[in-house]
Amino acid sequence: MYIISACLLGINCKYSGGNNYCEAVKNIAESHSHIAVCPEVAGGLPIP
């Protein structure tokens, strides 16, 4: 199981309301068990 930053999977959870989508990370997520986590949200920061 992998823990993957949600913004790398294309989820708009960054401070700017955007993401840091990465095709390579998405490919790994599609073929392995994973949990998407946003460290910024987990730390209590808001999403615009």
JSON list of C-alpha atoms in Angstrom, two decimals:
[
{"chain": "A", "resi": 1, "resn": "MET", "atom": "CA", "xyz": [0.00, 0.00, 0.00]},
{"chain": "A", "resi": 2, "resn": "TYR", "atom": "CA", "xyz": [1.19, 3.49, -0.88]},
{"chain": "A", "resi": 3, "resn": "ILE", "atom": "CA", "xyz": [0.31, 6.85, 0.65]},
{"chain": "A", "resi": 4, "resn": "ILE", "atom": "CA", "xyz": [0.20, 9.38, -2.17]},
{"chain": "A", "resi": 5, "resn": "SER", "atom": "CA", "xyz": [-0.21, 13.13, -1.98]},
{"chain": "A", "resi": 6, "resn": "ALA", "atom": "CA", "xyz": [-3.69, 13.85, -3.34]},
{"chain": "A", "resi": 7, "resn": "CYS", "atom": "CA", "xyz": [-2.53, 16.80, -5.46]},
{"chain": "A", "resi": 8, "resn": "LEU", "atom": "CA", "xyz": [-0.22, 14.47, -7.43]},
{"chain": "A", "resi": 9, "resn": "LEU", "atom": "CA", "xyz": [-3.31, 12.47, -8.42]},
{"chain": "A", "resi": 10, "resn": "GLY", "atom": "CA", "xyz": [-4.97, 15.60, -9.81]},
{"chain": "A", "resi": 11, "resn": "ILE", "atom": "CA", "xyz": [-7.15, 16.41, -6.82]},
{"chain": "A", "resi": 12, "resn": "ASN", "atom": "CA", "xyz": [-7.46, 20.19, -6.40]},
{"chain": "A", "resi": 13, "resn": "CYS", "atom": "CA", "xyz": [-6.38, 20.50, -2.77]},
{"chain": "A", "resi": 14, "resn": "LYS", "atom": "CA", "xyz": [-3.40, 22.88, -2.90]},
{"chain": "A", "resi": 15, "resn": "TYR", "atom": "CA", "xyz": [-3.41, 26.25, -1.16]},
{"chain": "A", "resi": 16, "resn": "SER", "atom": "CA", "xyz": [-3.99, 27.83, -4.58]},
{"chain": "A", "resi": 17, "resn": "GLY", "atom": "CA", "xyz": [-6.96, 25.59, -5.35]},
{"chain": "A", "resi": 18, "resn": "GLY", "atom": "CA", "xyz": [-4.97, 23.68, -7.97]},
{"chain": "A", "resi": 19, "resn": "ASN", "atom": "CA", "xyz": [-3.04, 20.43, -8.12]},
{"chain": "A", "resi": 20, "resn": "ASN", "atom": "CA", "xyz": [0.36, 19.03, -9.11]},
{"chain": "A", "resi": 21, "resn": "TYR", "atom": "CA", "xyz": [-0.89, 16.23, -11.36]},
{"chain": "A", "resi": 22, "resn": "CYS", "atom": "CA", "xyz": [1.82, 13.73, -12.27]},
{"chain": "A", "resi": 23, "resn": "GLU", "atom": "CA", "xyz": [1.10, 11.06, -14.89]},
{"chain": "A", "resi": 24, "resn": "ALA", "atom": "CA", "xyz": [3.76, 8.70, -13.47]},
{"chain": "A", "resi": 25, "resn": "VAL", "atom": "CA", "xyz": [2.23, 8.86, -9.99]},
{"chain": "A", "resi": 26, "resn": "LYS", "atom": "CA", "xyz": [-1.26, 8.31, -11.43]},
{"chain": "A", "resi": 27, "resn": "ASN", "atom": "CA", "xyz": [0.01, 5.19, -13.24]},
{"chain": "A", "resi": 28, "resn": "ILE", "atom": "CA", "xyz": [1.44, 3.81, -9.99]},
{"chain": "A", "resi": 29, "resn": "ALA", "atom": "CA", "xyz": [-1.83, 4.53, -8.19]},
{"chain": "A", "resi": 30, "resn": "GLU", "atom": "CA", "xyz": [-3.84, 2.69, -10.85]},
{"chain": "A", "resi": 31, "resn": "SER", "atom": "CA", "xyz": [-1.84, -0.50, -10.40]},
{"chain": "A", "resi": 32, "resn": "HIS", "atom": "CA", "xyz": [-1.25, -0.50, -6.62]},
{"chain": "A", "resi": 33, "resn": "SER", "atom": "CA", "xyz": [-3.33, -0.10, -3.49]},
{"chain": "A", "resi": 34, "resn": "HIS", "atom": "CA", "xyz": [-3.09, 3.47, -2.25]},
{"chain": "A", "resi": 35, "resn": "ILE", "atom": "CA", "xyz": [-4.52, 6.11, 0.04]},
{"chain": "A", "resi": 36, "resn": "ALA", "atom": "CA", "xyz": [-4.68, 9.69, -1.24]},
{"chain": "A", "resi": 37, "resn": "VAL", "atom": "CA", "xyz": [-3.79, 12.21, 1.49]},
{"chain": "A", "resi": 38, "resn": "CYS", "atom": "CA", "xyz": [-3.42, 15.97, 1.36]},
{"chain": "A", "resi": 39, "resn": "PRO", "atom": "CA", "xyz": [-0.83, 17.02, 3.96]},
{"chain": "A", "resi": 40, "resn": "GLU", "atom": "CA", "xyz": [-1.95, 20.66, 3.77]},
{"chain": "A", "resi": 41, "resn": "VAL", "atom": "CA", "xyz": [-5.57, 19.80, 4.56]},
{"chain": "A", "resi": 42, "resn": "ALA", "atom": "CA", "xyz": [-4.46, 17.31, 7.24]},
{"chain": "A", "resi": 43, "resn": "GLY", "atom": "CA", "xyz": [-2.51, 20.18, 8.81]},
{"chain": "A", "resi": 44, "resn": "GLY", "atom": "CA", "xyz": [-5.65, 22.31, 8.97]},
{"chain": "A", "resi": 45, "resn": "LEU", "atom": "CA", "xyz": [-5.03, 24.62, 6.02]},
{"chain": "A", "resi": 46, "resn": "PRO", "atom": "CA", "xyz": [-8.08, 25.61, 3.94]},
{"chain": "A", "resi": 47, "resn": "ILE", "atom": "CA", "xyz": [-8.62, 25.03, 0.24]},
{"chain": "A", "resi": 48, "resn": "PRO", "atom": "CA", "xyz": [-9.91, 28.08, -1.65]}
]
